[in-house]
Coordinates of C-alpha atoms in Angstrom, one line a residue:
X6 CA -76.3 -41.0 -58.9
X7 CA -78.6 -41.1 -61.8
X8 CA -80.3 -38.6 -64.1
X9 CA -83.4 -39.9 -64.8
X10 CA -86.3 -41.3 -62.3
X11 CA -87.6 -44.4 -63.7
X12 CA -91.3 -44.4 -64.5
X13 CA -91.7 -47.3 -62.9
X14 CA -90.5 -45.8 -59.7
X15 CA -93.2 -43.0 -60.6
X16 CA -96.1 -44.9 -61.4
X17 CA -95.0 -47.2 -57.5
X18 CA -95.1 -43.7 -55.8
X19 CA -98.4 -43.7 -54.1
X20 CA -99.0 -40.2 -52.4
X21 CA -99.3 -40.5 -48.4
X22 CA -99.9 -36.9 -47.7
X23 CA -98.8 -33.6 -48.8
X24 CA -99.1 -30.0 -46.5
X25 CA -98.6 -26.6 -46.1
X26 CA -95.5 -25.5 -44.6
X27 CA -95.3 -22.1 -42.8
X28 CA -93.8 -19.0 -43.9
X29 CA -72.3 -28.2 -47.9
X30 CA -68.7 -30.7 -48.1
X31 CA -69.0 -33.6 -45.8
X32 CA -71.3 -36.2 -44.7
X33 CA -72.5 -38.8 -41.7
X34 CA -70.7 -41.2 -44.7
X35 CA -68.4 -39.2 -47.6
X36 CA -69.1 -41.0 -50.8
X37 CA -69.9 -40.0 -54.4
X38 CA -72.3 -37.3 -54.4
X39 CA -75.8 -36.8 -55.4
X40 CA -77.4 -34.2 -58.3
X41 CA -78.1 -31.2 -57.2
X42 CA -81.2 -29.5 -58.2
X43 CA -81.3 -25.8 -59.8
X44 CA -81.7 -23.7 -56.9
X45 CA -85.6 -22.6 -56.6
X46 CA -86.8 -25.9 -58.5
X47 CA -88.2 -28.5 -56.0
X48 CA -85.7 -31.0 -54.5
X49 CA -86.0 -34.3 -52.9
X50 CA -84.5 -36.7 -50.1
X51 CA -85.6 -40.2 -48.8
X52 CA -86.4 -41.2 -45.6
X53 CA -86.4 -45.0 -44.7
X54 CA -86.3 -47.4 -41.3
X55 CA -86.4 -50.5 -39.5
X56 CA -84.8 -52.6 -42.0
X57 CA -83.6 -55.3 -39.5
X58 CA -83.9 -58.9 -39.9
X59 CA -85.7 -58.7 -43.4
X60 CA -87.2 -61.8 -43.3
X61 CA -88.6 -61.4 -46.9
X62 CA -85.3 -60.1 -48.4
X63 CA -87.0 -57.0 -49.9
X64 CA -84.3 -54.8 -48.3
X65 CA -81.7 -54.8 -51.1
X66 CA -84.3 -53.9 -53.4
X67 CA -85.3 -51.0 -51.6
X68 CA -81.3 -50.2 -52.1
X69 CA -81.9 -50.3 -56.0
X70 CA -84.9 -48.4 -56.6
X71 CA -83.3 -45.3 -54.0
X72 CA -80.0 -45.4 -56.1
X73 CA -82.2 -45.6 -59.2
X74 CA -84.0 -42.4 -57.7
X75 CA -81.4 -39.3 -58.9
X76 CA -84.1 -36.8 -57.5
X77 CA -82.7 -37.6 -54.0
X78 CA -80.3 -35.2 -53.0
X79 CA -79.8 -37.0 -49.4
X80 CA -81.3 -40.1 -47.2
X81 CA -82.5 -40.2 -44.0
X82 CA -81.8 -43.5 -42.0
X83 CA -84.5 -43.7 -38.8
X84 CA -82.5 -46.7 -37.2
X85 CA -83.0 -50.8 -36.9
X86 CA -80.0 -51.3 -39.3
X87 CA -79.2 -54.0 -37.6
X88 CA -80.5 -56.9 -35.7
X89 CA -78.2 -56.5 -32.6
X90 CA -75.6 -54.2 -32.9
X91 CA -71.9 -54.9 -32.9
X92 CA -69.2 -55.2 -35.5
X93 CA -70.1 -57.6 -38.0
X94 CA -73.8 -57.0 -38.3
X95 CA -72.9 -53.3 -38.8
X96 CA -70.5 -53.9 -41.9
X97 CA -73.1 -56.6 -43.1
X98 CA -75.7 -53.7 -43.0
X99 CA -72.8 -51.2 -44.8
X100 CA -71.9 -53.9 -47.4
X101 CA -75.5 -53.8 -48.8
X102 CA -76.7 -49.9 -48.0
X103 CA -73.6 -49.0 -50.2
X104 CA -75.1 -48.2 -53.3
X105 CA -77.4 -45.5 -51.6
X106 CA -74.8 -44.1 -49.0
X107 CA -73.5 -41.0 -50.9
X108 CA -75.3 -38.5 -48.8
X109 CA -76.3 -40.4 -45.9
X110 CA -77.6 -39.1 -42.3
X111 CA -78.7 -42.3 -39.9
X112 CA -80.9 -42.3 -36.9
X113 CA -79.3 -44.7 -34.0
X114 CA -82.4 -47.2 -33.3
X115 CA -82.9 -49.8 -29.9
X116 CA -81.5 -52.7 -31.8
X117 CA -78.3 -50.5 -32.6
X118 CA -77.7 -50.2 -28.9
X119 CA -77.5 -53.5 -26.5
X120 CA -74.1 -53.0 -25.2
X121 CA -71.8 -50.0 -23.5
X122 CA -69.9 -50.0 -26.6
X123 CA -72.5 -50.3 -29.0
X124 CA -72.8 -46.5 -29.4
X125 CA -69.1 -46.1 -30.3
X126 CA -68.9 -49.1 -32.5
X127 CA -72.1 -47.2 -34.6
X128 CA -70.3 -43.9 -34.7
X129 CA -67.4 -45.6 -35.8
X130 CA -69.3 -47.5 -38.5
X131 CA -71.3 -44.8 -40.0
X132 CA -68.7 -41.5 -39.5
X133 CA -70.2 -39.8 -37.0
X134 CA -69.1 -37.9 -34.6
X135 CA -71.9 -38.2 -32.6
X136 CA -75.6 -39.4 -32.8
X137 CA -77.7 -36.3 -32.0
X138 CA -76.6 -34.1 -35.0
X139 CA -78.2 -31.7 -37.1
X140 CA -78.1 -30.3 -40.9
X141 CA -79.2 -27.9 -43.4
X142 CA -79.7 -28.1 -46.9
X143 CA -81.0 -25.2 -48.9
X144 CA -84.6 -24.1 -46.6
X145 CA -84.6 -27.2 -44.9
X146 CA -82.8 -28.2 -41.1
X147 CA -83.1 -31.5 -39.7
X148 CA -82.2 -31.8 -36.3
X149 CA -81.6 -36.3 -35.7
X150 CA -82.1 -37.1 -31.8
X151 CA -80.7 -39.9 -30.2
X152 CA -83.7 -41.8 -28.1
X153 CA -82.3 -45.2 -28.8
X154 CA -82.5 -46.2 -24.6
X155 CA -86.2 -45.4 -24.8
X156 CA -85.5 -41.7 -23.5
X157 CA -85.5 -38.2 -24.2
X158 CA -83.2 -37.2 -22.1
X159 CA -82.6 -34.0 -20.5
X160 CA -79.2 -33.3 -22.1
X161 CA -80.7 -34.1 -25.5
X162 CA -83.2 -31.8 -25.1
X163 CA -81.4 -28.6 -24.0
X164 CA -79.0 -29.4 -27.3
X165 CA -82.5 -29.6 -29.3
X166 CA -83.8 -26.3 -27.7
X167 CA -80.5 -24.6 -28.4
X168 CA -80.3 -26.0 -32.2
X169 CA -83.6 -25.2 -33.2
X170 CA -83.1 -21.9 -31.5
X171 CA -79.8 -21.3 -33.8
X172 CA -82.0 -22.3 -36.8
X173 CA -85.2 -20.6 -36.7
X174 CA -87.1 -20.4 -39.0
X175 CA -86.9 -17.4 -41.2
X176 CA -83.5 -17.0 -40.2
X177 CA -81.1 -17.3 -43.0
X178 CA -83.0 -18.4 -45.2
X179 CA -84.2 -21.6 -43.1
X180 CA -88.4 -22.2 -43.8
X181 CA -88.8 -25.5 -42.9
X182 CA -87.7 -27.7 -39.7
X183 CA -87.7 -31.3 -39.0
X184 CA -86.6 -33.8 -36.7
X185 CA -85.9 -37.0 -36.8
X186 CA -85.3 -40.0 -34.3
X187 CA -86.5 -43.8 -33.8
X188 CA -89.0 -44.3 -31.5
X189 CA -91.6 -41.9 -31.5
X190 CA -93.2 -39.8 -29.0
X191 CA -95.8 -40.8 -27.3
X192 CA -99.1 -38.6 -28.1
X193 CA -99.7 -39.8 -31.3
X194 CA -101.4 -43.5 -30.6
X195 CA -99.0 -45.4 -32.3
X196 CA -97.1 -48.1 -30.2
X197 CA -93.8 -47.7 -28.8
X198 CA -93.1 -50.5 -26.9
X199 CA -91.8 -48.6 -24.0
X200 CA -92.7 -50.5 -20.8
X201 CA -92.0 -51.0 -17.3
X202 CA -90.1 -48.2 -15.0
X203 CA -89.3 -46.4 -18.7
X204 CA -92.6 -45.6 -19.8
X205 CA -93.4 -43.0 -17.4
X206 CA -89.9 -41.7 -18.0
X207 CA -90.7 -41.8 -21.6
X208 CA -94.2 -40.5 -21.5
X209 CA -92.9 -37.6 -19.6
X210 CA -90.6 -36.3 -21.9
X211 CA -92.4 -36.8 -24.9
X212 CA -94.6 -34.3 -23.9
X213 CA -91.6 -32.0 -23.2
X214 CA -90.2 -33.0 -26.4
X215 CA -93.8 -32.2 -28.6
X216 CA -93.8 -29.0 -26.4
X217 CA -90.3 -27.7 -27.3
X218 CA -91.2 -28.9 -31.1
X219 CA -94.1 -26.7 -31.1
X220 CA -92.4 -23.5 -29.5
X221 CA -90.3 -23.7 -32.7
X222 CA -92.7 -24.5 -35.2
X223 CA -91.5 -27.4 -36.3
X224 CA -92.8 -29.2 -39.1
X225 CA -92.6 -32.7 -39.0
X226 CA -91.0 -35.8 -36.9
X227 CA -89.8 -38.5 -38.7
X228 CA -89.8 -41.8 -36.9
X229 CA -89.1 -45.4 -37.4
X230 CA -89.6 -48.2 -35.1
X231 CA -93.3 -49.2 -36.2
X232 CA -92.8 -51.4 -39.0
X233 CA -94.9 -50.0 -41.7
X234 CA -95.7 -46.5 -43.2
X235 CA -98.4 -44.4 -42.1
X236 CA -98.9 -40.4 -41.0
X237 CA -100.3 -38.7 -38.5
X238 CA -101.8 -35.4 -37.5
X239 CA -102.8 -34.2 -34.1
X240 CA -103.9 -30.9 -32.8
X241 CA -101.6 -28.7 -32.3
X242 CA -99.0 -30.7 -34.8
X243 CA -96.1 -31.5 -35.6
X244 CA -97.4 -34.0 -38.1
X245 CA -95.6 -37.7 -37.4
X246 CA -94.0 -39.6 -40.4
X247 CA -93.6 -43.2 -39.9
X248 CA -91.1 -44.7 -42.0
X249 CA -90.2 -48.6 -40.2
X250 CA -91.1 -50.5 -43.7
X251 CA -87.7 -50.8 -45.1
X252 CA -87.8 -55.3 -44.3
X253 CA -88.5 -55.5 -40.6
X254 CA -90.8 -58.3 -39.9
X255 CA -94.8 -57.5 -40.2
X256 CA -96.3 -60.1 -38.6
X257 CA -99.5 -58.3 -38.3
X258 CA -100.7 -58.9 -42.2
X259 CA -100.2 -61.5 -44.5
X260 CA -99.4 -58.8 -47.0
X261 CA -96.1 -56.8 -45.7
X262 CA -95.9 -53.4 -47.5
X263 CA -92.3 -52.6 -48.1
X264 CA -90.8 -49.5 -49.1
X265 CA -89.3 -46.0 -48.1
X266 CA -90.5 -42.1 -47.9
X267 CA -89.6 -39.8 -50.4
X268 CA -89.8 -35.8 -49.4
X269 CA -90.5 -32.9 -52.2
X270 CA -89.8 -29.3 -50.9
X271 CA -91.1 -27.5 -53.3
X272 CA -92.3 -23.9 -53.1
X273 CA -94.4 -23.1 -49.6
X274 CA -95.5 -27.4 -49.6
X275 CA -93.8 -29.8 -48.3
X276 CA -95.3 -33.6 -50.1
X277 CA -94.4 -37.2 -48.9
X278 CA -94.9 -40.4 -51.1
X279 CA -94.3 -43.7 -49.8
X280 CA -92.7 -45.7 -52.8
X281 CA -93.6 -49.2 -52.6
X282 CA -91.1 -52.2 -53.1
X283 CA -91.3 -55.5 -53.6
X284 CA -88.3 -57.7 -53.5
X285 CA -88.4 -58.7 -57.3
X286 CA -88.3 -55.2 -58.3
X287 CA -85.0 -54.3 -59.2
X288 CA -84.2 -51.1 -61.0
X289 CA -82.1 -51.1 -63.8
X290 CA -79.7 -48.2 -63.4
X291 CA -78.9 -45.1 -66.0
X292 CA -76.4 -43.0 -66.7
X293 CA -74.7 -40.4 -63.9
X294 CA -76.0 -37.2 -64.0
X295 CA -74.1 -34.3 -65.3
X296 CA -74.3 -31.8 -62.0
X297 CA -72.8 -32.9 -59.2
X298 CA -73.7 -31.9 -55.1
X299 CA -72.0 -31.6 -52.2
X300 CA -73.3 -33.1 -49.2
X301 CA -74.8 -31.6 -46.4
X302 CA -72.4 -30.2 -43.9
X303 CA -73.6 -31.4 -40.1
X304 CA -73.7 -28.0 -38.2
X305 CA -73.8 -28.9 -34.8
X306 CA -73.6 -32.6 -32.2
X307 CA -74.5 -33.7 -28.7
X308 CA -72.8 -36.0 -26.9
X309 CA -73.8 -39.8 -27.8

């Protein structure tokens, strides 16, 4: 990746939110790794989603700005690759997320998943193993649930009780926990689109999920599915990050706002900028940097 982050990338980075956070060899996809910072500077990874059908074309430009961003050490997929799983729309999606797939961890999303097979074509695709998986980096874990059939189920749950219970924080050296999935939980007032005899499925284990997420502290959930880019806090937290903005279709505004998350960990805060794209902005890339990271080893996986 590259050394330096472009000021125009810097001067695009408009902050979303920033908070308080309570006191490596192989990949989801093995490809040339990222820098890695000095240990106890600040460090950075992008979180992005929902880049499906990209009726405006921005998505490839989003590619070039996070390859052009060498502060990443790692990105965070939250699902909607694709338009309709299978094959061919999966390499398609590959061919073009290339550039930023050196350290890459997806989320599967309900357009991944519209066959039996679909799950085992998208493990086969991106290198995984499974899709509920979890990783550490440095202070961070990030647990990545699979609720792609508009369900937590129980299964994934007691997997995400016992991995957040082997990764506690303050435990070595672990200070910060996130998860991450597609759709969100319900709780938070955004929409979901779960309907019919799923919703009351869904409703109900949302609120065992935000439950179990609380029990353990967690900080943050990072979701896709709502195309667009927004926070939110409730009582009680975690906070929600929204990331769906990376080309999926907003037909609510005449204006689309395109772009991804990136997350700073620096010190006791935890900050996340949404980095605005438009699809005539493409990066010009420097030179690779000197220091050279491994990747994030994935610590544990459930079923999928």
């Amino acid at each position: 990746m590259r050394t330096t982050l472009l000021a125009a990338l810097i001067l695009a980075a408009s902050p979303v939110s920033g908070w308080a956070a309570p006191s490596a060899t192989a990949s989801a996809v093995q490809a040339p790794a990222r820098a890695s910072p000095p240990r106890g500077s600040s460090w950075s990874f992008g979180i992005l989603g929902d880049n499906r059908d990209d009726p405006d074309s921005v998505f490839p430009a989003i590619v070039q700005r996070i390859h052009a961003d060498a502060d990443l050490v790692f990105v965070l997929h939250l699902g909607d690759m694709v338009r309709n799983g299978g094959e061919s729309q999966l390499r398609l999606f590959l061919k073009i997320s290339a550039p930023i797939r050196g350290c890459f961890f997806p989320a599967i999303g309900n357009h991944e998943v519209r066959r039996d097979k679909d799950r085992r074509d998208f493990k086969a695709a991106l290198g995984l193993k499974s899709t509920s998986y979890s990783f550490t980096y440095r202070n961070v874990h990030i647990a990545v649930i699979d609720d792609a059939s508009q369900e937590f189920s129980d299964g994934v749950l007691n997997w995400l009780r016992a991995d957040l219970e082997t990764h506690k924080k303050g435990l070595n050296g672990i200070e910060r926990v996130f998860v991450a999935m597609h759709i969100p939980p319900e709780g938070y007032g955004v929409a979901t689109h779960v309907e019919g005899d799923k919703a009351a499925r869904f409703d109900t284990g949302s609120r065992a999920l935000l439950e179990l997420l609380r029990a353990y502290s967690v900080d943050a959930i990072f979701a896709g599915h709502v195309h667009g880019a927004q926070t939110v806090d409730v009582t009680g937290g975690p906070r929600l990050v929204i990331s769906g903005a990376a080309g999926a279709p907003q037909g609510w505004t005449s204006t689309p706002m395109y772009g991804y998350h990136r997350v700073t960990v620096s010190g006791a805060e935890t900050r996340v900028d949404f980095v605005e794209v438009n699809n005539d902005q493409h990066a010009p890339v420097t030179s690779a940097s000197s220091h050279q990271a491994t990747c994030p080893v994935i610590d544990s996986t459930y079923g999928g």
